[in-house]
Amino acid sequence: MLTLPGIADRVLTVGMAVDTHELIFERIKDRLREGGSLANAIDFGYRSAFHTIFDANITTLICAVVLYSIGSGSLQGFSITLILGLLSSMTSGSGGRAPSSTPCGDTAASAR
């Protein structure tokens, strides 16, 4: 059964995941506009967006831990599901890097 805090958590988690991927894809598009290869653009997109994404997610995780420690009941449930959602979002956001850069066929980037 979904509660209002559970729905709010899922909306926040999905919003942060969308923001993660939007940052990465915008950096990839910027590199492609500059004339870089696809593999180079993907590598650049993930590398350059990592610090921004990491900072935003760590800040939210700290807030969720504080909410859990001072809250009770549904606020603790919100915090726990938010933490789990952010951890899975961070994993999928940076974990998609290796498989997506493999099929591009850029031999110069793979020789590094």
PDB file of C-alpha atoms in Angstrom:
ATOM      1  CA  MET A   1       0.000   0.000   0.000  1.00  0.00           C
ATOM      2  CA  LEU A   2       1.397   3.376  -0.994  1.00  0.00           C
ATOM      3  CA  THR A   3       1.398   6.179   1.510  1.00  0.00           C
ATOM      4  CA  LEU A   4       1.824   9.862   0.781  1.00  0.00           C
ATOM      5  CA  PRO A   5       5.474   9.836   1.977  1.00  0.00           C
ATOM      6  CA  GLY A   6       6.123   6.778  -0.221  1.00  0.00           C
ATOM      7  CA  ILE A   7       4.681   8.511  -3.269  1.00  0.00           C
ATOM      8  CA  ALA A   8       6.686  11.666  -2.518  1.00  0.00           C
ATOM      9  CA  ASP A   9       9.854   9.607  -2.187  1.00  0.00           C
ATOM     10  CA  ARG A  10       9.336   7.912  -5.524  1.00  0.00           C
ATOM     11  CA  VAL A  11       8.652  11.206  -7.268  1.00  0.00           C
ATOM     12  CA  LEU A  12      11.809  12.745  -5.756  1.00  0.00           C
ATOM     13  CA  THR A  13      13.932   9.710  -6.607  1.00  0.00           C
ATOM     14  CA  VAL A  14      12.709   9.573 -10.205  1.00  0.00           C
ATOM     15  CA  GLY A  15      13.293  13.321 -10.548  1.00  0.00           C
ATOM     16  CA  MET A  16      16.875  13.000  -9.356  1.00  0.00           C
ATOM     17  CA  ALA A  17      17.486  10.028 -11.661  1.00  0.00           C
ATOM     18  CA  VAL A  18      16.148  12.008 -14.623  1.00  0.00           C
ATOM     19  CA  ASP A  19      18.398  14.908 -13.639  1.00  0.00           C
ATOM     20  CA  THR A  20      21.392  12.562 -13.514  1.00  0.00           C
ATOM     21  CA  HIS A  21      20.796  11.291 -17.015  1.00  0.00           C
ATOM     22  CA  GLU A  22      19.967  14.748 -18.348  1.00  0.00           C
ATOM     23  CA  LEU A  23      23.316  16.076 -17.103  1.00  0.00           C
ATOM     24  CA  ILE A  24      25.180  13.196 -18.718  1.00  0.00           C
ATOM     25  CA  PHE A  25      23.355  13.454 -22.042  1.00  0.00           C
ATOM     26  CA  GLU A  26      23.806  17.224 -22.252  1.00  0.00           C
ATOM     27  CA  ARG A  27      27.546  16.849 -21.729  1.00  0.00           C
ATOM     28  CA  ILE A  28      27.616  14.153 -24.423  1.00  0.00           C
ATOM     29  CA  LYS A  29      25.748  16.414 -26.844  1.00  0.00           C
ATOM     30  CA  ASP A  30      28.138  19.279 -26.095  1.00  0.00           C
ATOM     31  CA  ARG A  31      31.132  17.116 -26.964  1.00  0.00           C
ATOM     32  CA  LEU A  32      29.466  15.851 -30.148  1.00  0.00           C
ATOM     33  CA  ARG A  33      28.775  19.447 -31.212  1.00  0.00           C
ATOM     34  CA  GLU A  34      32.485  20.171 -30.749  1.00  0.00           C
ATOM     35  CA  GLY A  35      33.254  17.410 -33.247  1.00  0.00           C
ATOM     36  CA  GLY A  36      34.374  14.615 -30.928  1.00  0.00           C
ATOM     37  CA  SER A  37      33.791  10.950 -31.668  1.00  0.00           C
ATOM     38  CA  LEU A  38      30.853   9.160 -30.089  1.00  0.00           C
ATOM     39  CA  ALA A  39      33.013   7.069 -27.749  1.00  0.00           C
ATOM     40  CA  ASN A  40      34.972  10.152 -26.688  1.00  0.00           C
ATOM     41  CA  ALA A  41      31.729  12.078 -26.125  1.00  0.00           C
ATOM     42  CA  ILE A  42      30.260   9.309 -23.962  1.00  0.00           C
ATOM     43  CA  ASP A  43      33.419   9.087 -21.889  1.00  0.00           C
ATOM     44  CA  PHE A  44      33.522  12.873 -21.504  1.00  0.00           C
ATOM     45  CA  GLY A  45      29.825  13.025 -20.588  1.00  0.00           C
ATOM     46  CA  TYR A  46      30.138  10.556 -17.758  1.00  0.00           C
ATOM     47  CA  ARG A  47      33.449  11.921 -16.466  1.00  0.00           C
ATOM     48  CA  SER A  48      32.445  15.582 -16.487  1.00  0.00           C
ATOM     49  CA  ALA A  49      29.008  15.064 -14.930  1.00  0.00           C
ATOM     50  CA  PHE A  50      30.188  12.707 -12.191  1.00  0.00           C
ATOM     51  CA  HIS A  51      31.207  15.330  -9.626  1.00  0.00           C
ATOM     52  CA  THR A  52      27.985  17.310  -9.992  1.00  0.00           C
ATOM     53  CA  ILE A  53      25.844  14.175  -9.705  1.00  0.00           C
ATOM     54  CA  PHE A  54      27.863  12.824  -6.783  1.00  0.00           C
ATOM     55  CA  ASP A  55      27.606  16.124  -4.895  1.00  0.00           C
ATOM     56  CA  ALA A  56      23.842  16.382  -5.372  1.00  0.00           C
ATOM     57  CA  ASN A  57      23.218  12.793  -4.332  1.00  0.00           C
ATOM     58  CA  ILE A  58      25.516  12.894  -1.298  1.00  0.00           C
ATOM     59  CA  THR A  59      23.851  16.103  -0.101  1.00  0.00           C
ATOM     60  CA  THR A  60      20.431  14.468  -0.424  1.00  0.00           C
ATOM     61  CA  LEU A  61      21.673  11.323   1.340  1.00  0.00           C
ATOM     62  CA  ILE A  62      22.934  13.419   4.264  1.00  0.00           C
ATOM     63  CA  CYS A  63      19.535  15.110   4.506  1.00  0.00           C
ATOM     64  CA  ALA A  64      17.805  11.725   4.406  1.00  0.00           C
ATOM     65  CA  VAL A  65      19.994  10.404   7.232  1.00  0.00           C
ATOM     66  CA  VAL A  66      19.233  13.512   9.316  1.00  0.00           C
ATOM     67  CA  LEU A  67      15.498  13.105   8.614  1.00  0.00           C
ATOM     68  CA  TYR A  68      15.692   9.475   9.695  1.00  0.00           C
ATOM     69  CA  SER A  69      17.498  10.331  12.917  1.00  0.00           C
ATOM     70  CA  ILE A  70      15.105  13.095  14.012  1.00  0.00           C
ATOM     71  CA  GLY A  71      11.889  11.745  12.518  1.00  0.00           C
ATOM     72  CA  SER A  72       9.519   8.961  13.418  1.00  0.00           C
ATOM     73  CA  GLY A  73       7.063   6.717  11.648  1.00  0.00           C
ATOM     74  CA  SER A  74       6.342   7.710   8.085  1.00  0.00           C
ATOM     75  CA  LEU A  75       9.215  10.221   7.999  1.00  0.00           C
ATOM     76  CA  GLN A  76      11.661   7.405   8.749  1.00  0.00           C
ATOM     77  CA  GLY A  77      10.049   5.287   6.048  1.00  0.00           C
ATOM     78  CA  PHE A  78      10.404   8.181   3.600  1.00  0.00           C
ATOM     79  CA  SER A  79      14.068   8.502   4.537  1.00  0.00           C
ATOM     80  CA  ILE A  80      14.823   4.803   4.123  1.00  0.00           C
ATOM     81  CA  THR A  81      13.183   4.536   0.711  1.00  0.00           C
ATOM     82  CA  LEU A  82      14.832   7.789  -0.381  1.00  0.00           C
ATOM     83  CA  ILE A  83      18.246   6.434   0.604  1.00  0.00           C
ATOM     84  CA  LEU A  84      17.624   3.172  -1.270  1.00  0.00           C
ATOM     85  CA  GLY A  85      16.341   5.042  -4.319  1.00  0.00           C
ATOM     86  CA  LEU A  86      19.324   7.375  -4.410  1.00  0.00           C
ATOM     87  CA  LEU A  87      21.808   4.528  -4.034  1.00  0.00           C
ATOM     88  CA  SER A  88      20.191   2.645  -6.902  1.00  0.00           C
ATOM     89  CA  SER A  89      20.069   5.815  -8.993  1.00  0.00           C
ATOM     90  CA  MET A  90      23.749   6.531  -8.366  1.00  0.00           C
ATOM     91  CA  THR A  91      24.641   2.948  -9.266  1.00  0.00           C
ATOM     92  CA  SER A  92      22.658   2.936 -12.496  1.00  0.00           C
ATOM     93  CA  GLY A  93      23.823   6.411 -13.465  1.00  0.00           C
ATOM     94  CA  SER A  94      27.503   5.557 -13.287  1.00  0.00           C
ATOM     95  CA  GLY A  95      27.142   1.814 -13.916  1.00  0.00           C
ATOM     96  CA  GLY A  96      25.836   2.318 -17.454  1.00  0.00           C
ATOM     97  CA  ARG A  97      29.116   3.835 -18.562  1.00  0.00           C
ATOM     98  CA  ALA A  98      31.114   0.753 -19.548  1.00  0.00           C
ATOM     99  CA  PRO A  99      28.472  -1.087 -21.585  1.00  0.00           C
ATOM    100  CA  SER A 100      27.435   2.058 -23.454  1.00  0.00           C
ATOM    101  CA  SER A 101      30.966   2.930 -24.569  1.00  0.00           C
ATOM    102  CA  THR A 102      31.850  -0.559 -25.838  1.00  0.00           C
ATOM    103  CA  PRO A 103      29.801  -0.768 -29.074  1.00  0.00           C
ATOM    104  CA  CYS A 104      30.967   2.615 -30.384  1.00  0.00           C
ATOM    105  CA  GLY A 105      34.026   1.159 -32.066  1.00  0.00           C
ATOM    106  CA  ASP A 106      36.441   4.018 -31.413  1.00  0.00           C
ATOM    107  CA  THR A 107      39.834   2.305 -31.508  1.00  0.00           C
ATOM    108  CA  ALA A 108      41.738   5.340 -30.253  1.00  0.00           C
ATOM    109  CA  ALA A 109      39.647   5.517 -27.089  1.00  0.00           C
ATOM    110  CA  SER A 110      39.816   1.763 -26.499  1.00  0.00           C
ATOM    111  CA  ALA A 111      43.607   1.735 -26.864  1.00  0.00           C
ATOM    112  CA  ARG A 112      44.001   3.951 -23.772  1.00  0.00           C
TER     113      ARG A 112
END
